[in-house]
CSV table of C-alpha atoms in Angstrom, one decimal:
chain,number,residue,atom,x,y,z
I,1,MET,CA,253.5,1.7,113.9
I,2,GLU,CA,254.8,3.1,110.6
I,3,GLU,CA,252.7,0.6,108.7
I,4,LEU,CA,249.6,1.5,110.7
I,5,TRP,CA,250.2,5.2,110.0
I,6,LYS,CA,250.5,4.5,106.3
I,7,ASP,CA,247.3,2.4,106.2
I,8,SER,CA,245.2,4.9,108.1
I,9,ASN,CA,246.6,8.2,106.7
I,10,ILE,CA,244.3,9.3,103.9
I,11,PHE,CA,246.7,12.0,102.6
I,12,TYR,CA,249.5,9.5,102.3
I,13,ASN,CA,247.3,7.0,100.3
I,14,VAL,CA,246.1,9.8,98.0
I,15,LEU,CA,249.6,10.9,97.3
I,16,CYS,CA,250.7,7.3,96.6
I,17,PHE,CA,247.7,7.0,94.2
I,18,LEU,CA,248.6,10.1,92.3
I,19,ILE,CA,252.2,9.1,92.0
I,20,THR,CA,251.5,5.6,90.7
I,21,GLU,CA,248.4,6.3,88.6
I,22,ASN,CA,249.3,9.7,87.2
I,23,GLU,CA,253.1,9.4,87.1
I,24,LYS,CA,253.3,11.8,84.1
I,25,LEU,CA,252.1,14.7,86.3
I,26,PHE,CA,255.1,14.2,88.6
I,27,ASP,CA,257.8,12.9,86.3
I,28,ARG,CA,257.1,15.1,83.3
I,29,SER,CA,260.4,16.0,81.8
I,30,ASP,CA,259.0,19.0,79.9
I,31,ALA,CA,259.1,21.7,82.6
I,32,ILE,CA,258.2,24.3,80.0
I,33,LEU,CA,254.8,22.7,79.5
I,34,TYR,CA,254.2,22.9,83.3
I,35,TRP,CA,255.0,26.6,83.5
I,36,ARG,CA,253.0,27.3,80.3
I,37,THR,CA,250.0,25.6,81.9
I,38,VAL,CA,250.4,27.5,85.1
I,39,PHE,CA,250.8,30.8,83.3
I,40,HIS,CA,247.8,30.3,81.0
I,41,ILE,CA,245.6,29.4,84.0
I,42,MET,CA,246.6,32.5,85.8
I,43,GLY,CA,246.2,34.6,82.6
I,44,ILE,CA,242.6,33.3,82.1
I,45,LEU,CA,241.7,34.0,85.7
I,46,HIS,CA,243.2,37.5,85.4
I,47,HIS,CA,241.4,38.4,82.2
I,48,VAL,CA,238.0,36.9,83.2
I,49,TYR,CA,238.1,38.8,86.5
I,50,ILE,CA,239.0,42.1,84.8
I,51,GLY,CA,236.2,41.6,82.3
I,52,LEU,CA,233.7,40.9,85.0
I,53,PHE,CA,234.9,43.9,87.0
I,54,ALA,CA,234.6,46.2,84.0
I,55,LYS,CA,231.1,44.9,83.4
I,56,GLY,CA,230.2,45.7,87.0
I,57,LEU,CA,231.3,49.3,86.9
I,58,ASN,CA,228.1,51.3,87.5
I,59,ILE,CA,228.9,54.3,85.3
I,60,HIS,CA,226.0,54.4,82.9
I,61,ASN,CA,224.1,56.9,85.1
I,62,HIS,CA,227.1,58.9,86.2
I,63,PRO,CA,226.4,62.7,86.1
I,64,HIS,CA,229.6,63.5,84.3
I,65,PRO,CA,229.4,63.0,80.5
I,66,ASP,CA,233.1,62.2,80.1
I,67,ILE,CA,232.6,59.2,82.4
I,68,ARG,CA,229.3,58.1,80.9
I,69,ILE,CA,231.0,57.9,77.5
I,70,LEU,CA,233.1,55.1,78.9
I,71,HIS,CA,230.0,53.0,79.1
I,72,THR,CA,228.2,54.3,76.0
I,73,TYR,CA,231.1,53.7,73.7
I,74,GLY,CA,233.1,51.1,75.6
I,75,PRO,CA,233.1,48.7,72.7
I,76,GLY,CA,234.8,51.4,70.6
I,77,TYR,CA,238.1,51.4,72.6
I,78,LEU,CA,241.0,49.5,71.1
I,79,THR,CA,242.0,48.5,74.6
I,80,GLY,CA,238.9,46.4,74.9
I,81,TRP,CA,239.4,44.8,71.5
I,82,ASN,CA,242.9,43.9,72.3
I,83,PHE,CA,241.9,42.5,75.7
I,84,THR,CA,239.4,40.3,74.0
I,85,PHE,CA,242.0,39.0,71.6
I,86,GLN,CA,244.3,38.1,74.5
I,87,THR,CA,241.4,36.3,76.3
I,88,ILE,CA,240.7,34.2,73.2
I,89,PHE,CA,244.3,33.4,72.8
I,90,LEU,CA,244.8,32.4,76.4
I,91,ALA,CA,241.7,30.1,76.3
I,92,LEU,CA,243.0,28.3,73.2
I,93,SER,CA,246.5,28.0,74.8
I,94,LEU,CA,245.1,26.4,77.9
I,95,VAL,CA,243.0,23.9,76.0
I,96,HIS,CA,246.1,22.9,74.0
I,97,ASP,CA,248.1,22.5,77.2
I,98,VAL,CA,245.4,20.1,78.5
I,99,LEU,CA,245.6,18.1,75.3
I,100,GLU,CA,249.3,18.0,75.5
I,101,TRP,CA,249.2,16.7,79.1
I,102,LEU,CA,246.9,14.0,77.7
I,103,ASP,CA,249.2,13.3,74.8
I,104,LYS,CA,246.4,14.4,72.4
I,105,GLN,CA,248.2,17.4,70.9
I,106,SER,CA,248.7,15.5,67.6
I,107,SER,CA,245.0,14.8,67.2
I,108,SER,CA,242.9,16.6,64.7
I,109,LEU,CA,241.5,18.9,67.4
I,110,GLY,CA,244.9,19.5,68.9
I,111,THR,CA,246.4,20.4,65.5
I,112,LYS,CA,243.6,22.9,64.7
I,113,ILE,CA,243.7,24.5,68.2
I,114,LYS,CA,247.5,25.0,67.9
I,115,TYR,CA,247.2,26.4,64.4
I,116,TRP,CA,244.6,29.1,65.4
I,117,ARG,CA,246.4,29.8,68.7
I,118,ASP,CA,249.6,30.7,66.9
I,119,VAL,CA,247.8,32.6,64.0
I,120,ILE,CA,245.8,34.7,66.5
I,121,PHE,CA,248.9,35.4,68.6
I,122,CYS,CA,251.1,36.4,65.7
I,123,GLY,CA,248.5,38.3,63.6
I,124,MET,CA,246.4,40.0,66.3
I,125,VAL,CA,247.6,39.7,69.9
I,126,LEU,CA,251.3,40.7,69.7
I,127,PRO,CA,251.1,43.7,67.2
I,128,PHE,CA,248.1,45.3,68.8
I,129,THR,CA,249.2,44.7,72.4
I,130,MET,CA,252.5,46.3,71.6
I,131,PHE,CA,250.8,49.3,70.1
I,132,VAL,CA,248.1,49.7,72.8
I,133,SER,CA,250.6,49.5,75.7
I,134,GLY,CA,253.4,51.5,74.1
I,135,MET,CA,251.2,54.3,72.7
I,136,PHE,CA,249.1,54.6,75.9
I,137,TRP,CA,252.0,55.0,78.3
I,138,THR,CA,253.9,57.3,75.9
I,139,VAL,CA,250.9,59.7,75.5
I,140,TYR,CA,250.1,59.3,79.2
I,141,ALA,CA,253.7,60.4,80.1
I,142,ILE,CA,253.3,63.5,77.9
I,143,ASP,CA,249.8,64.5,78.9
I,144,ARG,CA,247.5,62.0,80.5
I,145,GLU,CA,244.4,64.2,79.7
I,146,LEU,CA,244.9,63.2,76.1
I,147,VAL,CA,244.4,59.5,76.7
I,148,PHE,CA,243.2,58.9,80.3
I,149,PRO,CA,241.8,62.0,81.9
I,150,LYS,CA,242.2,62.4,85.6
I,151,ILE,CA,238.5,62.4,86.2
I,152,TYR,CA,238.5,58.7,85.3
I,153,ASP,CA,240.4,58.0,88.5
I,154,SER,CA,237.1,58.5,90.4
I,155,VAL,CA,235.6,55.4,88.9
I,156,VAL,CA,238.5,53.4,87.5
I,157,PRO,CA,241.0,52.1,90.1
I,158,TRP,CA,244.6,52.6,89.3
I,159,TRP,CA,245.3,48.8,89.3
I,160,PHE,CA,242.6,48.3,86.7
I,161,ASN,CA,244.4,50.7,84.4
I,162,HIS,CA,247.6,48.7,84.8
I,163,CYS,CA,245.7,45.4,84.2
I,164,VAL,CA,244.5,46.5,80.8
I,165,HIS,CA,247.6,48.5,79.7
I,166,THR,CA,250.6,47.0,81.5
I,167,ASN,CA,249.8,43.4,82.4
I,168,ILE,CA,249.0,42.7,78.7
I,169,MET,CA,252.7,43.2,78.0
I,170,VAL,CA,253.5,40.6,80.6
I,171,VAL,CA,251.5,38.1,78.6
I,172,LEU,CA,253.7,38.8,75.5
I,173,LEU,CA,256.9,38.6,77.5
I,174,VAL,CA,256.2,35.3,79.2
I,175,GLU,CA,254.7,33.8,76.1
I,176,THR,CA,257.8,34.7,74.1
I,177,LEU,CA,260.0,33.1,76.7
I,178,LEU,CA,258.0,29.9,76.9
I,179,GLN,CA,256.9,29.3,73.3
I,180,ALA,CA,259.0,29.2,70.2
I,181,ARG,CA,257.4,31.0,67.2
I,182,ARG,CA,260.4,31.5,65.0
I,183,HIS,CA,258.3,32.0,61.8
I,184,SER,CA,254.8,32.9,60.9
I,185,THR,CA,252.3,30.0,61.0
I,186,ASN,CA,250.4,31.3,58.0
I,187,ARG,CA,251.6,34.7,56.9
I,188,ARG,CA,248.7,35.3,54.4
I,189,LEU,CA,246.0,34.5,57.0
I,190,GLU,CA,247.8,36.5,59.7
I,191,MET,CA,248.0,39.5,57.4
I,192,ILE,CA,244.2,39.1,56.6
I,193,LEU,CA,243.4,39.1,60.3
I,194,PHE,CA,245.8,42.0,61.0
I,195,TRP,CA,244.5,44.3,58.3
I,196,THR,CA,240.9,43.3,59.0
I,197,VAL,CA,241.3,44.5,62.6
I,198,ALA,CA,243.3,47.6,61.7
I,199,LEU,CA,240.8,48.8,59.0
I,200,SER,CA,237.7,47.7,61.0
I,201,TYR,CA,238.8,49.6,64.0
I,202,ALA,CA,239.5,52.7,61.9
I,203,VAL,CA,236.0,52.6,60.5
I,204,VAL,CA,234.4,52.2,63.9
I,205,TYR,CA,236.6,54.9,65.5
I,206,TYR,CA,236.0,57.6,62.9
I,207,THR,CA,232.3,56.7,62.6
I,208,ILE,CA,231.9,57.4,66.3
I,209,TYR,CA,233.5,60.8,65.7
I,210,PHE,CA,231.4,61.8,62.7
I,211,VAL,CA,228.2,60.7,64.5
I,212,THR,CA,228.9,62.2,67.9
I,213,ASP,CA,231.5,64.9,67.1
I,214,ARG,CA,233.6,63.5,69.9
I,215,TRP,CA,237.0,61.7,69.9
I,216,LEU,CA,237.3,58.7,72.1
I,217,TYR,CA,241.0,59.5,72.6
I,218,GLN,CA,241.5,63.2,73.0
I,219,VAL,CA,245.0,63.0,71.4
I,220,PHE,CA,243.2,63.3,68.1
I,221,GLY,CA,241.4,66.4,69.3
I,222,VAL,CA,244.6,68.5,69.3
I,223,MET,CA,245.4,67.7,65.7
I,224,ASN,CA,244.1,69.1,62.4
I,225,TRP,CA,242.9,66.7,59.7
I,226,TRP,CA,246.2,66.3,57.9
I,227,GLN,CA,247.9,65.6,61.2
I,228,VAL,CA,245.2,63.0,62.0
I,229,CYS,CA,245.8,61.3,58.6
I,230,LEU,CA,249.5,61.2,59.2
I,231,TYR,CA,249.0,59.9,62.7
I,232,GLN,CA,246.7,57.2,61.4
I,233,LEU,CA,249.3,56.1,58.9
I,234,PHE,CA,251.9,56.0,61.6
I,235,ILE,CA,249.6,53.8,63.7
I,236,TRP,CA,249.2,51.3,60.9
I,237,ALA,CA,252.9,51.4,60.1
I,238,ILE,CA,254.3,50.9,63.6
I,239,THR,CA,251.8,48.1,64.3
I,240,TYR,CA,252.9,46.4,61.2
I,241,VAL,CA,256.5,46.8,62.3
I,242,PHE,CA,255.6,45.1,65.6
I,243,TYR,CA,254.3,42.1,63.6
I,244,ILE,CA,257.5,41.9,61.5
I,245,ILE,CA,260.0,42.1,64.3
I,246,GLN,CA,258.4,39.5,66.6
I,247,PHE,CA,259.9,36.6,64.6
I,248,PRO,CA,263.6,37.6,64.7
I,249,ILE,CA,263.2,38.5,68.4
I,250,ASN,CA,261.7,35.0,69.0
I,251,ARG,CA,264.7,33.5,67.2
I,252,LEU,CA,267.1,35.5,69.4
I,253,VAL,CA,265.4,33.9,72.5
I,254,HIS,CA,265.0,30.3,71.2
I,255,GLY,CA,267.7,30.1,68.6
I,256,ALA,CA,267.5,29.4,64.9
I,257,GLU,CA,265.9,26.1,63.7
I,258,PRO,CA,268.4,23.3,63.1
I,259,THR,CA,269.3,22.9,59.5
I,260,ILE,CA,269.7,19.5,57.8
I,261,ASP,CA,272.7,19.0,55.6
I,262,ASN,CA,271.6,17.4,52.3
I,263,ASN,CA,275.1,16.2,51.6
I,264,GLU,CA,275.0,13.9,54.7
I,265,GLU,CA,273.9,10.4,54.0
I,266,LYS,CA,270.6,9.9,55.8
I,267,ASP,CA,270.1,6.2,55.1
I,268,PRO,CA,273.3,4.3,55.8
I,269,VAL,CA,273.6,0.9,54.1
I,270,ASP,CA,273.2,-2.1,56.4
I,271,ASP,CA,276.1,-4.5,56.7
I,272,LYS,CA,274.0,-7.0,54.8
I,273,VAL,CA,271.7,-6.0,51.9
I,274,HIS,CA,269.0,-8.4,50.6
I,275,ASP,CA,268.7,-8.3,46.9
I,276,ASN,CA,266.2,-10.7,45.3
I,277,GLY,CA,266.5,-13.2,48.1
I,278,ARG,CA,270.3,-13.2,48.0
I,279,SER,CA,272.3,-12.1,51.0
I,280,LEU,CA,275.2,-9.8,50.0
I,281,ASN,CA,277.9,-8.4,52.3
I,282,PRO,CA,279.3,-5.1,51.0
I,283,GLU,CA,282.4,-5.4,53.1
I,284,GLU,CA,283.7,-8.4,51.1
I,285,ASN,CA,284.9,-6.5,48.0
I,286,GLY,CA,286.0,-8.8,45.2
I,287,LYS,CA,285.2,-11.9,47.1
I,288,VAL,CA,282.6,-14.5,46.2
I,289,ALA,CA,279.7,-15.0,48.5
I,290,ALA,CA,278.3,-18.4,49.6
I,291,ASP,CA,275.9,-18.5,46.7
I,292,GLY,CA,278.6,-18.0,44.2
I,293,LEU,CA,277.9,-14.4,43.3
I,294,PRO,CA,280.2,-11.4,43.8
I,295,GLY,CA,280.1,-9.7,47.2
I,296,ASP,CA,279.1,-6.3,45.7
I,297,SER,CA,275.9,-5.8,43.7
I,298,TRP,CA,275.4,-3.2,41.0
I,299,SER,CA,273.2,-1.1,43.3
I,300,LEU,CA,276.0,-0.9,46.0
I,301,LYS,CA,278.7,-0.1,43.5
I,302,PHE,CA,276.8,2.8,42.1
I,303,ARG,CA,275.0,4.0,45.2
I,304,SER,CA,277.5,6.9,45.8
I,305,ILE,CA,277.0,8.0,42.2
I,306,LYS,CA,273.2,8.0,42.7
I,307,ASN,CA,273.5,10.0,45.9
I,308,ASN,CA,275.7,12.6,44.3
I,309,THR,CA,273.3,13.0,41.4
I,310,GLU,CA,270.3,13.4,43.7
I,311,ASN,CA,272.0,16.0,45.8
I,312,SER,CA,273.3,18.1,42.9
I,313,ARG,CA,271.7,21.4,41.9
I,314,LEU,CA,270.9,19.9,38.5
């Protein structure tokens, strides 16, 4: 009866096929890769849904001008820029996860994807996400009218606000726990990306103000010009600090990289060394080998001297 059940049960046979043909999916020892893959899939689904939802907001014909501005100058909000950076990063991460499951992470494509994934995360995603979320909720707690007026609640659901200003921090937290990035991948390139975004956004933001005589974020409207300049310098400085501190924080989570002691002998001598076709046994000091030559060769006698010379600071 049991054999008949096994032969006729399609689910049992499918399970057996998966276990035998795709054993790696079930016996994978790297549990972190599994959770990274699950997280990146959920992250992509989350970001794509939020992007489509924002696209579907019918606010371009809204009677209130403060709401119409959300549609007219939507590309000018740093929140949208940062959300785009995160979406690109999550897409690259998911592609690399798939390559890793297929054992193709060391291929040319896998190496390039990993490189740009880490550069984008360190140089763009983490510093600007920290700033967007931290600054938004700080100003919101002081006076929400300066950053997210109450009138927005009539068209923007509360959960959408948390998706673009709170959930983005969850991406950083989980990514920091699951992926070790103890040092910058390419500091020069990360700095180029960082300052390109920072300066480009400043140009876009202040251009919108000079053209329309309207601040996208009303927190700038309560300042005079010298305060605006100081606030802008503070924005750049604190965002740069976020970039710097990500690496020591990551090392606190994942530990420092193991160091290699140069004084340790990496290539131990085999019991028998072959020199010009003669078999020599270094353990037989002072004895004559079978071919009539001394048991130690010149290279063995002076090997320790050679190692000490190579490892010296000279």
